[in-house]
Short mmCIF file of C-alpha atoms in Angstrom, two decimals:
data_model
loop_
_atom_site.label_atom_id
_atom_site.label_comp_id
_atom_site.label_asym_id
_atom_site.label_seq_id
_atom_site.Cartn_x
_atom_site.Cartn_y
_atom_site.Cartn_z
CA UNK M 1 -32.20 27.09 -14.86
CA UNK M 2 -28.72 26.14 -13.93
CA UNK M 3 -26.02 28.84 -15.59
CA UNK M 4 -22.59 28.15 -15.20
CA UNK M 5 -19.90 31.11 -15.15
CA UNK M 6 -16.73 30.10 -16.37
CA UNK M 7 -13.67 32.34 -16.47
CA UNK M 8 -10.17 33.72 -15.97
CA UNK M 9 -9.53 34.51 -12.17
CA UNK M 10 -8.68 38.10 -13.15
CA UNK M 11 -10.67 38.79 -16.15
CA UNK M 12 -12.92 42.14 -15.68
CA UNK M 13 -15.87 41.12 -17.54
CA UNK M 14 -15.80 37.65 -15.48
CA UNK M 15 -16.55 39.93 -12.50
CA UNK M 16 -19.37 41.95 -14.52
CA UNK M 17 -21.27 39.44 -15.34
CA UNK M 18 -20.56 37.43 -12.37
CA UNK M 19 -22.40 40.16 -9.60
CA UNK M 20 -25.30 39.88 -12.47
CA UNK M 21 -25.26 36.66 -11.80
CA UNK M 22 -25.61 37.13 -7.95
CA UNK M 23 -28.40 39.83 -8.21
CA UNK M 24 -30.65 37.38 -10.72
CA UNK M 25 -29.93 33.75 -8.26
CA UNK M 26 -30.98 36.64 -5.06
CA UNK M 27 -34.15 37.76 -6.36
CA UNK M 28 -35.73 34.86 -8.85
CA UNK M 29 -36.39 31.51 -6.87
CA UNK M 30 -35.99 29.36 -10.24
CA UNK M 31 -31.85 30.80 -11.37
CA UNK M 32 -29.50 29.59 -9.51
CA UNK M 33 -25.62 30.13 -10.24
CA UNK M 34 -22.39 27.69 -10.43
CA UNK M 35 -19.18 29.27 -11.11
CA UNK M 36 -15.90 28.32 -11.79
CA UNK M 37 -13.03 30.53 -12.31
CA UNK M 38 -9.24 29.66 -13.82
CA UNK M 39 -6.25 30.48 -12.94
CA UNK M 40 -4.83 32.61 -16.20
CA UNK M 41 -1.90 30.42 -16.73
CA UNK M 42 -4.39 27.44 -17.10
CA UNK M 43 -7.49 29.45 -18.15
CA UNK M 44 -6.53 28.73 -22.35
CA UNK M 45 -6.00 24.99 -22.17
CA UNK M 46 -9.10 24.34 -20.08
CA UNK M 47 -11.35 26.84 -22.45
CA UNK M 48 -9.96 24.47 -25.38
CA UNK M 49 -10.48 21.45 -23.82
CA UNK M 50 -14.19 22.16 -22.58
CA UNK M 51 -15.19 23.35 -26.54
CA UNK M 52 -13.98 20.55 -27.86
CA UNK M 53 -15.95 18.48 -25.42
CA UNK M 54 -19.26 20.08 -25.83
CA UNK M 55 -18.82 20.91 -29.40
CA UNK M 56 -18.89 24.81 -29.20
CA UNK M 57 -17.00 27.52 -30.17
CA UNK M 58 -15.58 30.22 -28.41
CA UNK M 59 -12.34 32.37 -27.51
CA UNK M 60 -12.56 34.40 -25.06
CA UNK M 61 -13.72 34.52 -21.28
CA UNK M 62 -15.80 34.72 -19.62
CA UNK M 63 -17.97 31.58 -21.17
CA UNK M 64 -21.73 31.03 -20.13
CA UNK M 65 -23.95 28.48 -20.91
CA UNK M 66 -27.31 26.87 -18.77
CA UNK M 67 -27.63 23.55 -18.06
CA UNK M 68 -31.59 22.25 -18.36
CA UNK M 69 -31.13 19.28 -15.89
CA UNK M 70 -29.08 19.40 -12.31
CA UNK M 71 -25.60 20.66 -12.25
CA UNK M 72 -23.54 18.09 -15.06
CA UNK M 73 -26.08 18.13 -17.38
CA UNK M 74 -25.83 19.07 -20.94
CA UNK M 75 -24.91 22.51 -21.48
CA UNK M 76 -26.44 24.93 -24.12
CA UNK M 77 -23.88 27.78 -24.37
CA UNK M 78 -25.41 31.33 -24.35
CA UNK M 79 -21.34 32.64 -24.87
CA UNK M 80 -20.00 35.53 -23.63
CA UNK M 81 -20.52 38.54 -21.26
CA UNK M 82 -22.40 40.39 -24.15
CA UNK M 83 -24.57 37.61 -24.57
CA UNK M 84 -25.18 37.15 -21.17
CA UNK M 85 -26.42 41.00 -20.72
CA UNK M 86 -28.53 40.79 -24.00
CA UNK M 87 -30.18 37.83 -22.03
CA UNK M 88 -31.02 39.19 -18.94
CA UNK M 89 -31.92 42.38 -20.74
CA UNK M 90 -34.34 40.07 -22.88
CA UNK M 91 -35.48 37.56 -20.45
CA UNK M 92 -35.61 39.28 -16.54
CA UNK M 93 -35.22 43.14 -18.00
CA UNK M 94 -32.30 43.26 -15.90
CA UNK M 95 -28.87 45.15 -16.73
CA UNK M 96 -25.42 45.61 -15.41
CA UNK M 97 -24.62 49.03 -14.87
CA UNK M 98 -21.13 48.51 -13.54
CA UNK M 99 -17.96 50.86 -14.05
CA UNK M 100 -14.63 49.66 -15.69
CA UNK M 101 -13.08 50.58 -12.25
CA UNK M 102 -15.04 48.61 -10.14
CA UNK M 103 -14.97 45.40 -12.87
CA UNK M 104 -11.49 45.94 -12.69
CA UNK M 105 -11.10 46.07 -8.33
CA UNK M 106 -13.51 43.36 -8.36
CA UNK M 107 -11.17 41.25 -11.35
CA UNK M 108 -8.40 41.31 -9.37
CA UNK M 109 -10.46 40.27 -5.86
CA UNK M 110 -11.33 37.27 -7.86
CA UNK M 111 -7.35 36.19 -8.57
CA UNK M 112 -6.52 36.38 -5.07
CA UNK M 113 -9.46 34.40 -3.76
CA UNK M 114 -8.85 32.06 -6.10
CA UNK M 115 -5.02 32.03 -5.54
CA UNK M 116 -6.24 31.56 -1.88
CA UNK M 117 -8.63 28.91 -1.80
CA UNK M 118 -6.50 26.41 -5.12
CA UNK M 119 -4.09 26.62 -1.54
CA UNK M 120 -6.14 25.50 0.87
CA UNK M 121 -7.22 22.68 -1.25
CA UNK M 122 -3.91 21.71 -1.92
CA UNK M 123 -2.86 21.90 1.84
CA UNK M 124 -6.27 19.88 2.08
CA UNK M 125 -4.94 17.04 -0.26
CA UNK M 126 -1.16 16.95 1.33
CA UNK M 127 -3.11 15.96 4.49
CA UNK M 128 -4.35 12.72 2.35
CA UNK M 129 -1.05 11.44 1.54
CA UNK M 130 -1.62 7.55 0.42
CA UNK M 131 0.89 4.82 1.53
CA UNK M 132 3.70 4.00 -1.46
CA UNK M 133 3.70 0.64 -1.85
CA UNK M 134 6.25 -0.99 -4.25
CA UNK M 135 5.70 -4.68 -5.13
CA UNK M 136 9.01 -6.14 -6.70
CA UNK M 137 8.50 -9.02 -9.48
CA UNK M 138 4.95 -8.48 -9.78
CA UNK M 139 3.96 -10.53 -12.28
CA UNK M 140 4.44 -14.04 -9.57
CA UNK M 141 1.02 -15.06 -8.19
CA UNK M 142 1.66 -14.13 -4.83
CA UNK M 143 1.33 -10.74 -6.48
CA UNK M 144 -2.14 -11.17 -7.70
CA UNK M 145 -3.52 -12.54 -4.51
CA UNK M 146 -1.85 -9.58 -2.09
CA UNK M 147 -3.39 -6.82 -3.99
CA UNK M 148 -7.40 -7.00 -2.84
CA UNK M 149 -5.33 -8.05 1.16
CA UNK M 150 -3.39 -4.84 0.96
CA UNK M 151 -6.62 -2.78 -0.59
CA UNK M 152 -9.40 -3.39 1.30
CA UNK M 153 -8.14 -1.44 4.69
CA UNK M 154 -7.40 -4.35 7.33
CA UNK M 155 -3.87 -4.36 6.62
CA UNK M 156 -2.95 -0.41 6.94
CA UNK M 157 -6.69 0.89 8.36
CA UNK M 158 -9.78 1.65 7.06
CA UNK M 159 -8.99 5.22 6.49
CA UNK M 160 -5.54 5.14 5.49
CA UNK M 161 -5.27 5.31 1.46
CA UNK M 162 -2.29 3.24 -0.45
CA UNK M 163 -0.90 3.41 -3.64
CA UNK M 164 0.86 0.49 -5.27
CA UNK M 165 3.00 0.40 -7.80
CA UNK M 166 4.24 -2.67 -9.47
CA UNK M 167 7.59 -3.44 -10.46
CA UNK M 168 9.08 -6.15 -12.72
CA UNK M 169 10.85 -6.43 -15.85
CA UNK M 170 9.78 -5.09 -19.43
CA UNK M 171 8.66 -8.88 -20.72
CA UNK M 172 5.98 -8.78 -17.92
CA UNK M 173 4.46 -5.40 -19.05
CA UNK M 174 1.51 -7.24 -20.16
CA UNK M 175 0.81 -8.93 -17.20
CA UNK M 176 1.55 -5.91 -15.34
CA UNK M 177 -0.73 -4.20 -17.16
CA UNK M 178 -4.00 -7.00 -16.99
CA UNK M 179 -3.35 -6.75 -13.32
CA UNK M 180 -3.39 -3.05 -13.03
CA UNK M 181 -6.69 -3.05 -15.03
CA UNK M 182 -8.61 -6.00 -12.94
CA UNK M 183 -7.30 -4.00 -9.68
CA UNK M 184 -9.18 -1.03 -10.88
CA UNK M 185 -12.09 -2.31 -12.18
CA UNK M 186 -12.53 -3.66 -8.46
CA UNK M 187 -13.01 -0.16 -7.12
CA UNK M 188 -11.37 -0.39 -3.45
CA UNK M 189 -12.61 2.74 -1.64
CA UNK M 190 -9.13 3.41 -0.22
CA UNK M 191 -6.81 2.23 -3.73
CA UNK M 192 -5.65 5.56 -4.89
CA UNK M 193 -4.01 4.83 -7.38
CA UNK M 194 -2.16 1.30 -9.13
CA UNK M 195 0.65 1.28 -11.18
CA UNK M 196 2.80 -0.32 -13.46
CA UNK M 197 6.66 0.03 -13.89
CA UNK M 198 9.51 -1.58 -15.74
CA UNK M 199 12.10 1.64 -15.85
CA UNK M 200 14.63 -0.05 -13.08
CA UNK M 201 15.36 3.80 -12.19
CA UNK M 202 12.30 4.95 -11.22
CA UNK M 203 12.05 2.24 -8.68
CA UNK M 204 10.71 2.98 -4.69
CA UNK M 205 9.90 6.62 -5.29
CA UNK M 206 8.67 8.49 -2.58
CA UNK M 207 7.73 4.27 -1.35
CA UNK M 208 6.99 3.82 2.51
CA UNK M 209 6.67 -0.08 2.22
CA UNK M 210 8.82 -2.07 -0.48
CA UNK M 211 7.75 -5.82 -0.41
CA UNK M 212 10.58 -7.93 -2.52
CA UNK M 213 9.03 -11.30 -3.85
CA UNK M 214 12.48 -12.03 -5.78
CA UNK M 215 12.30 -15.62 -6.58
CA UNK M 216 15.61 -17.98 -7.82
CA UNK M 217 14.06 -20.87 -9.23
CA UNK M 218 16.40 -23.67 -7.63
CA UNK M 219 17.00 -26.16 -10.30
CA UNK M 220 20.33 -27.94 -8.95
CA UNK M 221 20.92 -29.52 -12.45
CA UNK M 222 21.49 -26.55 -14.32
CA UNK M 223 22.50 -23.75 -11.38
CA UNK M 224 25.05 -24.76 -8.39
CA UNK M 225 23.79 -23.32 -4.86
CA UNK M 226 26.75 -20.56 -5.58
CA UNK M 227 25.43 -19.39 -8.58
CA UNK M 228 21.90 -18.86 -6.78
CA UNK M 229 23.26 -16.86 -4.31
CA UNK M 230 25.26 -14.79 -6.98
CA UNK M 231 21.94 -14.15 -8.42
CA UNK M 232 19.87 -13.10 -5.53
CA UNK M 233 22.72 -10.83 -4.45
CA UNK M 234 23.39 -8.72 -7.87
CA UNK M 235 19.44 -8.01 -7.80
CA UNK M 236 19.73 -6.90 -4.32
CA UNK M 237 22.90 -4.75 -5.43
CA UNK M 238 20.75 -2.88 -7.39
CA UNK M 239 17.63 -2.55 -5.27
CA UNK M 240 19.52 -1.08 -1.99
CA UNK M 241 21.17 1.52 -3.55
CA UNK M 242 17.71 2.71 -5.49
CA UNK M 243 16.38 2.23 -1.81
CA UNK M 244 18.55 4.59 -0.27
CA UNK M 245 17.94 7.18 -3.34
CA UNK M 246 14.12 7.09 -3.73
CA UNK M 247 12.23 6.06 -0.89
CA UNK M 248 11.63 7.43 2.09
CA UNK M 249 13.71 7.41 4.98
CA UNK M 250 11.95 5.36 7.19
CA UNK M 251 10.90 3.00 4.58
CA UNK M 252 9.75 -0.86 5.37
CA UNK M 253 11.48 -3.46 3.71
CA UNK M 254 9.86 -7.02 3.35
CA UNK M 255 11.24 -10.14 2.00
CA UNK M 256 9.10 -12.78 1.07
CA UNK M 257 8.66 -15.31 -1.71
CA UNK M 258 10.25 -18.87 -1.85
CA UNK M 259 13.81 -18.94 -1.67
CA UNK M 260 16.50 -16.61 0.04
CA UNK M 261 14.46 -14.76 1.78
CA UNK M 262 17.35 -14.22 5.19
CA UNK M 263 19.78 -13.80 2.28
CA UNK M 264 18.03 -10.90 0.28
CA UNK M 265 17.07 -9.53 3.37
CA UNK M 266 21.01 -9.47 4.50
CA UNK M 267 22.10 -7.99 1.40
CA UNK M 268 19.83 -5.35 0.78
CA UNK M 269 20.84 -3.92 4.58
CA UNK M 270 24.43 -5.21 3.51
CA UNK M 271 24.33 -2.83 -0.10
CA UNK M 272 22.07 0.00 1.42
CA UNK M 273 24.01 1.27 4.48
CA UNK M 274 21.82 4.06 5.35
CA UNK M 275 18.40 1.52 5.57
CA UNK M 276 17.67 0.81 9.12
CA UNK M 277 18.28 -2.32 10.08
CA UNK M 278 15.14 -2.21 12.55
CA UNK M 279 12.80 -1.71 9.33
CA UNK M 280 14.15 -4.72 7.19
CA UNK M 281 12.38 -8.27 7.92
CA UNK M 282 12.09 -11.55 6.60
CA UNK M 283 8.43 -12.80 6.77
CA UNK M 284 8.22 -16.56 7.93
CA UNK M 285 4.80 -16.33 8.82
CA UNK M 286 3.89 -19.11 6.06
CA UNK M 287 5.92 -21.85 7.92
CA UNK M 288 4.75 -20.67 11.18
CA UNK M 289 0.94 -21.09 9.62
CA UNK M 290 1.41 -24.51 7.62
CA UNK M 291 2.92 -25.73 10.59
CA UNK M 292 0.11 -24.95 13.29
CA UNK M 293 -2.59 -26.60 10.24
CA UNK M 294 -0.29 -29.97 10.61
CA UNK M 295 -0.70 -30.12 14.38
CA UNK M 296 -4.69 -29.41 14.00
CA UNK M 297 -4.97 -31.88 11.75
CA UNK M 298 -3.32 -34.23 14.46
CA UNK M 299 -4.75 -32.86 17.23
CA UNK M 300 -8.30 -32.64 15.30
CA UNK M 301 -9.26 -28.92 16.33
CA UNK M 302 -9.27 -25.67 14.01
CA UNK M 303 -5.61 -24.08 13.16
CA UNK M 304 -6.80 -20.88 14.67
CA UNK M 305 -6.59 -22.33 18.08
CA UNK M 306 -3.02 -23.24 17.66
CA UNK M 307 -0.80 -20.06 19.12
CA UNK M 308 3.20 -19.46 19.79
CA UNK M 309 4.81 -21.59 17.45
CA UNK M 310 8.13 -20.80 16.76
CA UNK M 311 10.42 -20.82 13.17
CA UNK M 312 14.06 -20.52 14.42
CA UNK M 313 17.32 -20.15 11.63
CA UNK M 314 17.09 -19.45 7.87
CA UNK M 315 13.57 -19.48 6.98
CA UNK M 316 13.46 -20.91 3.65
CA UNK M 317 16.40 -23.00 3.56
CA UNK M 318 17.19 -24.90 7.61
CA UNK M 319 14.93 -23.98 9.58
CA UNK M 320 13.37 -25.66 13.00
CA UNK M 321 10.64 -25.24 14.20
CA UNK M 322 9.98 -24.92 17.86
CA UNK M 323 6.71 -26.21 20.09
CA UNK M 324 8.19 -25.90 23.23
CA UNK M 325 6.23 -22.59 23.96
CA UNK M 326 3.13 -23.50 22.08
CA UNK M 327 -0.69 -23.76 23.60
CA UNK M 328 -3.52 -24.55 22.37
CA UNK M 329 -6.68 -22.27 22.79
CA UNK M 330 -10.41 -23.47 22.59
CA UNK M 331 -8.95 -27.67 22.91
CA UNK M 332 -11.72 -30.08 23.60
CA UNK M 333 -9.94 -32.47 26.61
CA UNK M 334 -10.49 -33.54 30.27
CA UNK M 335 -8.92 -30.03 31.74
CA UNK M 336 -12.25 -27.19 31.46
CA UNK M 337 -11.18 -23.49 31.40
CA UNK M 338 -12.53 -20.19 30.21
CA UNK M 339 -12.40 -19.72 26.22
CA UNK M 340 -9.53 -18.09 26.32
CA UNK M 341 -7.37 -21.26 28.94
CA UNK M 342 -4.31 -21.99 27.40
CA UNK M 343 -2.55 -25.57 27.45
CA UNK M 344 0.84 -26.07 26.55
CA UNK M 345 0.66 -28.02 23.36
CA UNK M 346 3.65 -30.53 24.34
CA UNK M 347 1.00 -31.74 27.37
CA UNK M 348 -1.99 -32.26 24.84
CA UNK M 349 -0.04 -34.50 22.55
CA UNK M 350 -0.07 -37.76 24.14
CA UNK M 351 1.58 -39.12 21.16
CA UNK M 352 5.28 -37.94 21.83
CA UNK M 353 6.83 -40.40 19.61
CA UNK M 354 5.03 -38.45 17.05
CA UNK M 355 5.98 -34.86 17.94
CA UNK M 356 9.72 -36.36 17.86
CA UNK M 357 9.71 -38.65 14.63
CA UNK M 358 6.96 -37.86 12.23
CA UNK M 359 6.28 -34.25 12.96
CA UNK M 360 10.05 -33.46 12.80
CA UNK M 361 10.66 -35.11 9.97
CA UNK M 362 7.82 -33.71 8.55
CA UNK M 363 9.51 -30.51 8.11
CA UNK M 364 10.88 -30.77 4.92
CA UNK M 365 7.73 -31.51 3.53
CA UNK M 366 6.64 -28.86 5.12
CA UNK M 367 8.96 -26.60 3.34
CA UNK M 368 8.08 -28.30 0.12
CA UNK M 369 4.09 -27.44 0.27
CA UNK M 370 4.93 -24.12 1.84
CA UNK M 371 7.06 -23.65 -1.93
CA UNK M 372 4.62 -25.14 -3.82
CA UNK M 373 1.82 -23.52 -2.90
CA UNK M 374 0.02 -21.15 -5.74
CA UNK M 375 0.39 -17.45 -3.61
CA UNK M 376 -2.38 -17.88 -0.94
CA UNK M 377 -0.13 -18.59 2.00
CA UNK M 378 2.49 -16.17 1.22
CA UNK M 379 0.04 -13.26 0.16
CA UNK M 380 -1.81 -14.37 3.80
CA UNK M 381 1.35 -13.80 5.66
CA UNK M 382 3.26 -10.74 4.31
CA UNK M 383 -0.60 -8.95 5.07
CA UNK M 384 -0.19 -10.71 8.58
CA UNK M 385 3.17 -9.05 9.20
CA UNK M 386 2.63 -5.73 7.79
CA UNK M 387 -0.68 -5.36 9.83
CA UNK M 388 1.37 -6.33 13.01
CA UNK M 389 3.76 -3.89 12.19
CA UNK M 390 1.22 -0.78 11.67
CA UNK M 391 -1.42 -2.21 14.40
CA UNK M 392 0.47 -4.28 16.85
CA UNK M 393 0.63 -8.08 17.22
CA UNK M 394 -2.22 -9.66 19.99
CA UNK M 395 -1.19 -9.24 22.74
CA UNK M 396 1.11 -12.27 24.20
CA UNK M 397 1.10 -13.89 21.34
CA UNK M 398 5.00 -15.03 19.54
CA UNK M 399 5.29 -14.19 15.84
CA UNK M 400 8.44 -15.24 13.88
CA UNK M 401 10.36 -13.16 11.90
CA UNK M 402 13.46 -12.87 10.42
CA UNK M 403 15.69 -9.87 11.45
CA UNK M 404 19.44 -8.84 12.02
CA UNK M 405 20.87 -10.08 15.33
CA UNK M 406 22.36 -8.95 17.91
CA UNK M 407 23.51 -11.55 19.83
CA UNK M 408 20.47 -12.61 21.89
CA UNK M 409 20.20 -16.34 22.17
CA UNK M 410 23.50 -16.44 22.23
CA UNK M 411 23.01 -16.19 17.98
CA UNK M 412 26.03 -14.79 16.41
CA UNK M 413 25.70 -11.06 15.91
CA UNK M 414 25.31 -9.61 12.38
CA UNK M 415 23.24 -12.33 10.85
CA UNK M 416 19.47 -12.71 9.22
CA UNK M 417 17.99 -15.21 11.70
CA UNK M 418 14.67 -16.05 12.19
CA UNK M 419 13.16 -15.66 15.78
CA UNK M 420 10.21 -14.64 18.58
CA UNK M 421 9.38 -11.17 18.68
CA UNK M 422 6.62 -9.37 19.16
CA UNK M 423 5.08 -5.84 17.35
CA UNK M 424 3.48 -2.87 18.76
CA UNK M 425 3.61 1.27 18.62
CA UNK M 426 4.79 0.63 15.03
CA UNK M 427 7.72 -1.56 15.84
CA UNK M 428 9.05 -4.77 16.96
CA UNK M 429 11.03 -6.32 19.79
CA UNK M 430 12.80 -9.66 20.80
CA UNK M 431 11.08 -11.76 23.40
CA UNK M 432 14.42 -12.52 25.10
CA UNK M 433 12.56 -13.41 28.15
CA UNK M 434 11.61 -16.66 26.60
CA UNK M 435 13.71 -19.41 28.44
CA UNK M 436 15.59 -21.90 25.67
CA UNK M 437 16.20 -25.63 26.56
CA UNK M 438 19.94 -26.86 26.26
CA UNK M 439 18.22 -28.95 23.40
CA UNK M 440 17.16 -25.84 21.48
CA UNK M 441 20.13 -24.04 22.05
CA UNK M 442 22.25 -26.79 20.58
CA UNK M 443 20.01 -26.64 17.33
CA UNK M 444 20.08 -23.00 17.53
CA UNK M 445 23.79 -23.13 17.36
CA UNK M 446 23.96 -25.25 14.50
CA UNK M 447 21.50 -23.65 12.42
CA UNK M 448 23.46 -20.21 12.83
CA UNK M 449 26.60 -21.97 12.00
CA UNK M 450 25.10 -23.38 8.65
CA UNK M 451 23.66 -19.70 7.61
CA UNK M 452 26.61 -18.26 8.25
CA UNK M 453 28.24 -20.97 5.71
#
């Protein structure tokens, strides 16, 4: 027999027919004992809410019942502490002999160890605090594919937990909500919780990461480029300032999608003053990735092998990309090496003509089927960036991102411009101590000039 003890913390007859309790689980081998006291402020609601769920009635505590399988089973109530003496009386010939005094020294025992311990677990639970994540225009299908990246611990760790929250406007509620559901019904070990929110003000609570997927759709016919930027720039007037109010202080700002992303990451450091600079990046890890799968395919040797390519200038508008510090790892040719040999990439491509003409040129298709893709590439790279940014980048290796500069290059300070840098301990830094050809510079130059239009 399993008999549960239910009460108030500081109820007297609790504590009577609690030590009864004790004395029967100490001396017969088949009665054993679960209890569960209340706090008195909660101890009415809960005594409601457990009758209406088994189907009993009762009023006052304590409440008893025995449960004929393991602990959970279903209950059959035996009721209160009279019923509970009558029982042991009837069953065991056991009493309770116990003095009002001692019922009531023993009641009020019972609040403070129960005051004591709901405080440890709490203390125990602030320990667990989950990453805030905060997804802006949710309902796009980058969205959809980031979710199981973010949740299944490779991005933050295996034993970090997250909570996401999704944010978008009220006539994506439904989608919001389908998402939400299929999230859950995956079970990730370390998803606390997933969300959905369309309340502008209750935006980046308490968020540690805030990843903004804010798309313009660029259709020149109907919108001018002016009007574009108007756009993207009211919606980062009100994000920054909801920033600065809501999340936390060291919060890390992404800015991904398909269009703007320099320009919303400007303005949201531009409109929230108090954001660090240091923790707001653009991610152009999609170009830097469909640009190393073109020079595979060329080359004829897996993507993966294809390290240190460089995205330079505004990553989703003029951009160039830049092979002069690229190798190649794992390249079947005449040179041998360890697995890990590098060659310089320029060296392996015989066809020059190629790199100058076709590959260059190739760039603004490149742009196109980085824009067109479905949410893949994009999802793939801001879960690149933010686990470089947690974990560290490998070691050595260049990864481009955009980020407010300060003049190295010789880049204009004060501008979103993408360049080298590399993360670790939870931050990032410029590789300044990569040398620039006159020919790069030049294009550098030029690209900064054209932003800065």
């Amino acid at each position: 027999v399993v008999a549960v003890f239910t009460g108030k913390a500081n109820c007297p007859y609790y504590a009577k027919a609690e030590l009864l309790a004790d004395y029967l689980q100490a001396n017969l081998p088949d009665f054993s004992v679960h209890k569960i006291t209340q706090h008195p402020d909660k101890w009415e609601q809960w005594l409601h809410d457990i009758c209406e769920m088994n189907g009993w009635e009762h009023r006052q505590s304590p409440i008893i019942w025995r449960e004929l399988l393991d602990r959970g089973g279903k209950g059959l109530l035996l009721g209160g502490v009279n019923d509970f003496l009558e029982y042991a009386q009837h069953y065991y010939g056991i009493t309770s002999m116990m003095l009002s005094e001692e019922m009531l020294d023993i009641a009020e025992e019972n609040l403070q160890a129960h005051i004591e311990i709901e405080k440890e677990e709490e203390e125990i639970k602030s320990l667990i605090r989950p990453l805030q994540i905060w997804i802006t225009s949710a309902s796009a299908s980058i969205c959809y594919q980031l979710i199981p990246l973010l949740a299944n611990g490779e991005v933050f760790g295996m034993t970090t937990e997250i909570s996401i929250h999704l944010l978008d406007s009220d006539q994506f509620k439904d989608v919001l909500r389908s998402i939400v559901m299929e999230a859950e019904d995956m079970a990730f070990p370390l998803l606390r919780s997933i969300s959905e929110h369309t309340e502008i003000d209750e935006a980046f609570i308490q968020a540690d990461v805030i990843i903004v997927l804010d798309d313009v759709l660029l259709n020149s016919e109907v919108q001018s480029l002016e009007n574009n930027i108007r756009k993207v720039t009211e919606i980062c007037q009100v994000y920054a300032p909801l920033i600065e109010k809501n999340a936390k202080s060291g919060v890390r700002v992404i800015s991904s999608g398909k269009t703007f992303v320099n320009l919303k990451a400007m303005m949201i450091m531009t409109y929230g003053q108090s954001i660090k600079p240091e923790n707001v990046i653009a991610v152009a890890t999609s170009w830097e990735s469909a640009a190393k799968a073109m020079l595979a395919r060329k080359l004829n040797m897996n993507a993966a092998g294809v390290k240190d390519v460089i995205v330079w200038g505004n990553i989703t508008g003029c951009n160039y990309i830049d092979l002069s510090h690229a190798k190649l790892h794992g390249y079947d040719c005449a040179i041998w090496g360890p697995a890990n040999f590098p060659r310089p990439l320029l060296n392996m491509v015989y066809d020059s003509k190629w790199i100058h003409s076709e590959f260059l040129s190739a760039q603004s298709s490149l742009s196109s089927q980085v824009c067109h893709c479905v949410g893949m590439l994009p999802a793939h790279a801001v879960a690149t960036v933010l686990r470089y940014w947690y974990h560290g980048s490998p070691p050595g290796e260049i990864v481009s991102v955009g980020i407010l500069t300060k003049g190295q290059f010789c880049i204009p300070e004060g501008i979103v411009f993408s360049m080298p840098v590399r993360f670790q301990n939870g931050n990032w830094e410029v590789m300044t101590e990569l040398e620039i050809n006159e020919t790069t510079q030049e294009v550098l130059g030029r690209l900064a000039h054209e932003l800065i239009q």
